[in-house]
């Protein structure tokens, strides 16, 4: 049975915004290794559209960026959207009954499936489907933006803390 995990980089004040801060080399290596080990990812529309950046190679990329892109392209993706009409390679469009789809993925697949996007994570949290939350805390205060928890915070229990980069700490929680 797969474990459903929601994890994202966030500011000290709880906002996620990939344009406001970027991972350092050690954290980026962590993300590459993480993506290599995934069974797949469930995306909300907005996060999927951001991640489509990795669909095509770019001449300015470093070897690390290319490695991430290859790992990202390889993994199966399920994209939850009512507005998209199609999705890219190695992706499946999920237009309705997200609960049944995600429960089915968890039941039939091994390993780890990530949830990408705070709004989608909120919906899956409300359905009791998220098994773990990983908060990658950066030493940045934004004061605005999209919060990591898009709705009421579920009761959580801390299970681990890790330094994953010089300035970034990962806090791992499970539902209490």
PDB file of C-alpha atoms in Angstrom:
ATOM      1  CA  UNK A   1       0.000   0.000   0.000  1.00  0.00           C
ATOM      2  CA  UNK A   2       1.387   3.396  -1.007  1.00  0.00           C
ATOM      3  CA  UNK A   3       1.949   6.241   1.421  1.00  0.00           C
ATOM      4  CA  UNK A   4       0.565   9.643   0.350  1.00  0.00           C
ATOM      5  CA  UNK A   5       2.934  12.492   1.309  1.00  0.00           C
ATOM      6  CA  UNK A   6       2.516  16.260   1.034  1.00  0.00           C
ATOM      7  CA  UNK A   7       5.815  18.123   1.202  1.00  0.00           C
ATOM      8  CA  UNK A   8       6.938  21.515  -0.046  1.00  0.00           C
ATOM      9  CA  UNK A   9       9.487  24.238   0.540  1.00  0.00           C
ATOM     10  CA  UNK A  10       8.051  27.024   2.666  1.00  0.00           C
ATOM     11  CA  UNK A  11       9.008  30.260   4.365  1.00  0.00           C
ATOM     12  CA  UNK A  12       9.316  30.666   8.131  1.00  0.00           C
ATOM     13  CA  UNK A  13       5.876  32.263   8.130  1.00  0.00           C
ATOM     14  CA  UNK A  14       4.279  29.338   6.290  1.00  0.00           C
ATOM     15  CA  UNK A  15       4.075  30.411   2.645  1.00  0.00           C
ATOM     16  CA  UNK A  16       5.015  28.418  -0.453  1.00  0.00           C
ATOM     17  CA  UNK A  17       6.304  30.416  -3.414  1.00  0.00           C
ATOM     18  CA  UNK A  18       8.880  28.884  -5.729  1.00  0.00           C
ATOM     19  CA  UNK A  19       9.740  32.318  -7.138  1.00  0.00           C
ATOM     20  CA  UNK A  20      10.709  33.845  -3.780  1.00  0.00           C
ATOM     21  CA  UNK A  21      13.391  31.360  -2.711  1.00  0.00           C
ATOM     22  CA  UNK A  22      15.230  28.479  -4.293  1.00  0.00           C
ATOM     23  CA  UNK A  23      16.878  25.338  -2.932  1.00  0.00           C
ATOM     24  CA  UNK A  24      20.630  25.324  -2.440  1.00  0.00           C
ATOM     25  CA  UNK A  25      22.784  22.545  -3.940  1.00  0.00           C
ATOM     26  CA  UNK A  26      22.313  20.074  -1.056  1.00  0.00           C
ATOM     27  CA  UNK A  27      18.542  20.547  -0.967  1.00  0.00           C
ATOM     28  CA  UNK A  28      18.284  20.284  -4.745  1.00  0.00           C
ATOM     29  CA  UNK A  29      20.234  16.993  -4.574  1.00  0.00           C
ATOM     30  CA  UNK A  30      17.748  15.882  -1.904  1.00  0.00           C
ATOM     31  CA  UNK A  31      14.835  16.669  -4.263  1.00  0.00           C
ATOM     32  CA  UNK A  32      16.502  14.797  -7.139  1.00  0.00           C
ATOM     33  CA  UNK A  33      16.963  11.706  -4.964  1.00  0.00           C
ATOM     34  CA  UNK A  34      13.423  12.075  -3.626  1.00  0.00           C
ATOM     35  CA  UNK A  35      11.886  12.191  -7.106  1.00  0.00           C
ATOM     36  CA  UNK A  36      13.993   9.195  -8.212  1.00  0.00           C
ATOM     37  CA  UNK A  37      12.442   7.172  -5.394  1.00  0.00           C
ATOM     38  CA  UNK A  38       8.798   8.070  -5.951  1.00  0.00           C
ATOM     39  CA  UNK A  39       6.108   5.748  -7.226  1.00  0.00           C
ATOM     40  CA  UNK A  40       4.343   8.815  -8.664  1.00  0.00           C
ATOM     41  CA  UNK A  41       2.779  12.196  -7.951  1.00  0.00           C
ATOM     42  CA  UNK A  42      -0.727  13.604  -7.733  1.00  0.00           C
ATOM     43  CA  UNK A  43      -0.839  17.214  -8.913  1.00  0.00           C
ATOM     44  CA  UNK A  44      -3.293  20.047  -8.689  1.00  0.00           C
ATOM     45  CA  UNK A  45      -3.650  21.999 -11.930  1.00  0.00           C
ATOM     46  CA  UNK A  46      -1.581  25.047 -10.945  1.00  0.00           C
ATOM     47  CA  UNK A  47       1.345  23.050  -9.572  1.00  0.00           C
ATOM     48  CA  UNK A  48       1.280  20.743 -12.589  1.00  0.00           C
ATOM     49  CA  UNK A  49       1.443  23.728 -14.935  1.00  0.00           C
ATOM     50  CA  UNK A  50       4.472  25.051 -13.016  1.00  0.00           C
ATOM     51  CA  UNK A  51       6.182  21.656 -13.144  1.00  0.00           C
ATOM     52  CA  UNK A  52       5.652  21.309 -16.905  1.00  0.00           C
ATOM     53  CA  UNK A  53       8.802  23.438 -17.107  1.00  0.00           C
ATOM     54  CA  UNK A  54      10.698  20.134 -16.752  1.00  0.00           C
ATOM     55  CA  UNK A  55       9.087  18.549 -19.833  1.00  0.00           C
ATOM     56  CA  UNK A  56      11.670  19.868 -22.291  1.00  0.00           C
ATOM     57  CA  UNK A  57      15.446  20.100 -21.980  1.00  0.00           C
ATOM     58  CA  UNK A  58      16.992  23.558 -21.949  1.00  0.00           C
ATOM     59  CA  UNK A  59      20.536  24.297 -23.119  1.00  0.00           C
ATOM     60  CA  UNK A  60      21.359  26.390 -20.030  1.00  0.00           C
ATOM     61  CA  UNK A  61      20.653  23.565 -17.591  1.00  0.00           C
ATOM     62  CA  UNK A  62      23.354  22.138 -15.365  1.00  0.00           C
ATOM     63  CA  UNK A  63      23.740  18.347 -15.140  1.00  0.00           C
ATOM     64  CA  UNK A  64      21.751  18.441 -11.866  1.00  0.00           C
ATOM     65  CA  UNK A  65      18.826  20.244 -13.494  1.00  0.00           C
ATOM     66  CA  UNK A  66      18.843  17.729 -16.337  1.00  0.00           C
ATOM     67  CA  UNK A  67      18.921  14.845 -13.861  1.00  0.00           C
ATOM     68  CA  UNK A  68      15.896  16.246 -12.023  1.00  0.00           C
ATOM     69  CA  UNK A  69      14.029  16.669 -15.315  1.00  0.00           C
ATOM     70  CA  UNK A  70      14.702  13.071 -16.344  1.00  0.00           C
ATOM     71  CA  UNK A  71      13.513  11.775 -12.956  1.00  0.00           C
ATOM     72  CA  UNK A  72      10.401  13.972 -13.072  1.00  0.00           C
ATOM     73  CA  UNK A  73       9.484  12.874 -16.590  1.00  0.00           C
ATOM     74  CA  UNK A  74       9.902   9.198 -15.670  1.00  0.00           C
ATOM     75  CA  UNK A  75       7.425   9.151 -12.821  1.00  0.00           C
ATOM     76  CA  UNK A  76       3.703   8.623 -13.386  1.00  0.00           C
ATOM     77  CA  UNK A  77       1.583  11.691 -12.683  1.00  0.00           C
ATOM     78  CA  UNK A  78      -2.119  12.066 -11.961  1.00  0.00           C
ATOM     79  CA  UNK A  79      -3.381  15.594 -12.552  1.00  0.00           C
ATOM     80  CA  UNK A  80      -6.555  16.697 -10.803  1.00  0.00           C
ATOM     81  CA  UNK A  81      -8.340  19.347 -12.857  1.00  0.00           C
ATOM     82  CA  UNK A  82     -11.773  20.205 -14.172  1.00  0.00           C
ATOM     83  CA  UNK A  83     -10.423  22.865 -16.546  1.00  0.00           C
ATOM     84  CA  UNK A  84      -7.578  21.053 -18.323  1.00  0.00           C
ATOM     85  CA  UNK A  85      -8.579  19.067 -21.399  1.00  0.00           C
ATOM     86  CA  UNK A  86      -5.304  17.158 -21.730  1.00  0.00           C
ATOM     87  CA  UNK A  87      -2.043  16.556 -19.884  1.00  0.00           C
ATOM     88  CA  UNK A  88       1.504  15.845 -20.975  1.00  0.00           C
ATOM     89  CA  UNK A  89       3.548  12.670 -21.236  1.00  0.00           C
ATOM     90  CA  UNK A  90       3.329  10.079 -18.478  1.00  0.00           C
ATOM     91  CA  UNK A  91       0.344  11.882 -16.943  1.00  0.00           C
ATOM     92  CA  UNK A  92      -3.295  10.953 -16.438  1.00  0.00           C
ATOM     93  CA  UNK A  93      -6.062  13.538 -16.148  1.00  0.00           C
ATOM     94  CA  UNK A  94      -8.366  13.069 -13.136  1.00  0.00           C
ATOM     95  CA  UNK A  95     -11.517  15.116 -13.651  1.00  0.00           C
ATOM     96  CA  UNK A  96     -13.785  13.753 -10.936  1.00  0.00           C
ATOM     97  CA  UNK A  97     -14.063  11.298  -8.052  1.00  0.00           C
ATOM     98  CA  UNK A  98     -10.598  12.152  -6.803  1.00  0.00           C
ATOM     99  CA  UNK A  99     -11.253  10.231  -3.593  1.00  0.00           C
ATOM    100  CA  UNK A 100     -11.823   6.943  -5.448  1.00  0.00           C
ATOM    101  CA  UNK A 101      -8.816   7.523  -7.721  1.00  0.00           C
ATOM    102  CA  UNK A 102      -6.421   8.302  -4.858  1.00  0.00           C
ATOM    103  CA  UNK A 103      -7.740   5.492  -2.668  1.00  0.00           C
ATOM    104  CA  UNK A 104      -7.238   3.143  -5.626  1.00  0.00           C
ATOM    105  CA  UNK A 105      -3.664   4.358  -6.192  1.00  0.00           C
ATOM    106  CA  UNK A 106      -2.834   3.909  -2.512  1.00  0.00           C
ATOM    107  CA  UNK A 107      -4.356   0.422  -2.457  1.00  0.00           C
ATOM    108  CA  UNK A 108      -2.675  -0.976  -5.566  1.00  0.00           C
ATOM    109  CA  UNK A 109       0.729   0.742  -5.688  1.00  0.00           C
ATOM    110  CA  UNK A 110       3.740   0.302  -3.401  1.00  0.00           C
ATOM    111  CA  UNK A 111       6.042   3.052  -2.147  1.00  0.00           C
ATOM    112  CA  UNK A 112       5.457   6.756  -1.911  1.00  0.00           C
ATOM    113  CA  UNK A 113       3.150   9.051  -3.863  1.00  0.00           C
ATOM    114  CA  UNK A 114       3.497  12.784  -3.400  1.00  0.00           C
ATOM    115  CA  UNK A 115       0.733  15.353  -3.366  1.00  0.00           C
ATOM    116  CA  UNK A 116       1.778  18.552  -5.116  1.00  0.00           C
ATOM    117  CA  UNK A 117      -0.118  21.732  -4.399  1.00  0.00           C
ATOM    118  CA  UNK A 118      -1.626  23.172  -1.204  1.00  0.00           C
ATOM    119  CA  UNK A 119      -5.206  23.281  -2.478  1.00  0.00           C
ATOM    120  CA  UNK A 120      -5.138  19.663  -3.579  1.00  0.00           C
ATOM    121  CA  UNK A 121      -3.457  18.690  -0.299  1.00  0.00           C
ATOM    122  CA  UNK A 122      -6.293  20.399   1.574  1.00  0.00           C
ATOM    123  CA  UNK A 123      -8.905  18.380  -0.318  1.00  0.00           C
ATOM    124  CA  UNK A 124      -7.028  15.136   0.283  1.00  0.00           C
ATOM    125  CA  UNK A 125      -6.476  16.045   3.959  1.00  0.00           C
ATOM    126  CA  UNK A 126     -10.217  16.651   4.332  1.00  0.00           C
ATOM    127  CA  UNK A 127     -10.764  13.138   2.924  1.00  0.00           C
ATOM    128  CA  UNK A 128      -8.263  11.657   5.391  1.00  0.00           C
ATOM    129  CA  UNK A 129      -5.933  10.477   2.623  1.00  0.00           C
ATOM    130  CA  UNK A 130      -2.644  12.267   3.435  1.00  0.00           C
ATOM    131  CA  UNK A 131      -0.365  10.019   5.474  1.00  0.00           C
ATOM    132  CA  UNK A 132       2.538  12.406   6.056  1.00  0.00           C
ATOM    133  CA  UNK A 133       3.389  16.118   5.839  1.00  0.00           C
ATOM    134  CA  UNK A 134       6.956  17.309   5.167  1.00  0.00           C
ATOM    135  CA  UNK A 135       7.613  20.971   5.740  1.00  0.00           C
ATOM    136  CA  UNK A 136      10.941  22.201   4.338  1.00  0.00           C
ATOM    137  CA  UNK A 137      11.484  25.412   6.295  1.00  0.00           C
ATOM    138  CA  UNK A 138      13.645  28.107   4.666  1.00  0.00           C
ATOM    139  CA  UNK A 139      15.001  31.105   6.637  1.00  0.00           C
ATOM    140  CA  UNK A 140      12.863  33.570   4.679  1.00  0.00           C
ATOM    141  CA  UNK A 141       9.859  35.618   5.788  1.00  0.00           C
ATOM    142  CA  UNK A 142       7.484  36.476   2.938  1.00  0.00           C
ATOM    143  CA  UNK A 143       4.524  38.036   4.744  1.00  0.00           C
ATOM    144  CA  UNK A 144       2.175  36.993   1.945  1.00  0.00           C
ATOM    145  CA  UNK A 145       1.429  34.323  -0.588  1.00  0.00           C
ATOM    146  CA  UNK A 146      -0.057  30.857  -0.729  1.00  0.00           C
ATOM    147  CA  UNK A 147       0.055  29.106   2.655  1.00  0.00           C
ATOM    148  CA  UNK A 148       1.383  25.549   2.974  1.00  0.00           C
ATOM    149  CA  UNK A 149      -1.870  24.624   4.707  1.00  0.00           C
ATOM    150  CA  UNK A 150      -4.598  25.960   2.428  1.00  0.00           C
ATOM    151  CA  UNK A 151      -7.307  25.300   5.026  1.00  0.00           C
ATOM    152  CA  UNK A 152      -7.665  24.499   8.695  1.00  0.00           C
ATOM    153  CA  UNK A 153      -4.600  22.770  10.052  1.00  0.00           C
ATOM    154  CA  UNK A 154      -5.190  19.116  10.791  1.00  0.00           C
ATOM    155  CA  UNK A 155      -4.085  17.782  14.180  1.00  0.00           C
ATOM    156  CA  UNK A 156      -0.531  16.547  13.632  1.00  0.00           C
ATOM    157  CA  UNK A 157       2.203  14.733  15.518  1.00  0.00           C
ATOM    158  CA  UNK A 158       5.899  15.475  14.868  1.00  0.00           C
ATOM    159  CA  UNK A 159       7.825  12.312  13.939  1.00  0.00           C
ATOM    160  CA  UNK A 160      11.201  13.678  12.809  1.00  0.00           C
ATOM    161  CA  UNK A 161      13.379  16.703  12.146  1.00  0.00           C
ATOM    162  CA  UNK A 162      16.304  16.779   9.709  1.00  0.00           C
ATOM    163  CA  UNK A 163      18.779  19.329   8.369  1.00  0.00           C
ATOM    164  CA  UNK A 164      18.638  18.854   4.598  1.00  0.00           C
ATOM    165  CA  UNK A 165      20.675  21.916   3.619  1.00  0.00           C
ATOM    166  CA  UNK A 166      22.790  24.458   5.440  1.00  0.00           C
ATOM    167  CA  UNK A 167      19.775  26.628   6.275  1.00  0.00           C
ATOM    168  CA  UNK A 168      16.812  24.298   5.643  1.00  0.00           C
ATOM    169  CA  UNK A 169      15.140  22.050   8.181  1.00  0.00           C
ATOM    170  CA  UNK A 170      12.606  19.369   7.283  1.00  0.00           C
ATOM    171  CA  UNK A 171       9.841  18.769   9.807  1.00  0.00           C
ATOM    172  CA  UNK A 172       7.901  15.528   9.251  1.00  0.00           C
ATOM    173  CA  UNK A 173       4.430  15.134  10.727  1.00  0.00           C
ATOM    174  CA  UNK A 174       1.750  12.468  10.615  1.00  0.00           C
ATOM    175  CA  UNK A 175      -1.947  12.902  11.393  1.00  0.00           C
ATOM    176  CA  UNK A 176      -2.508  12.761  15.161  1.00  0.00           C
TER     177      UNK A 176
END
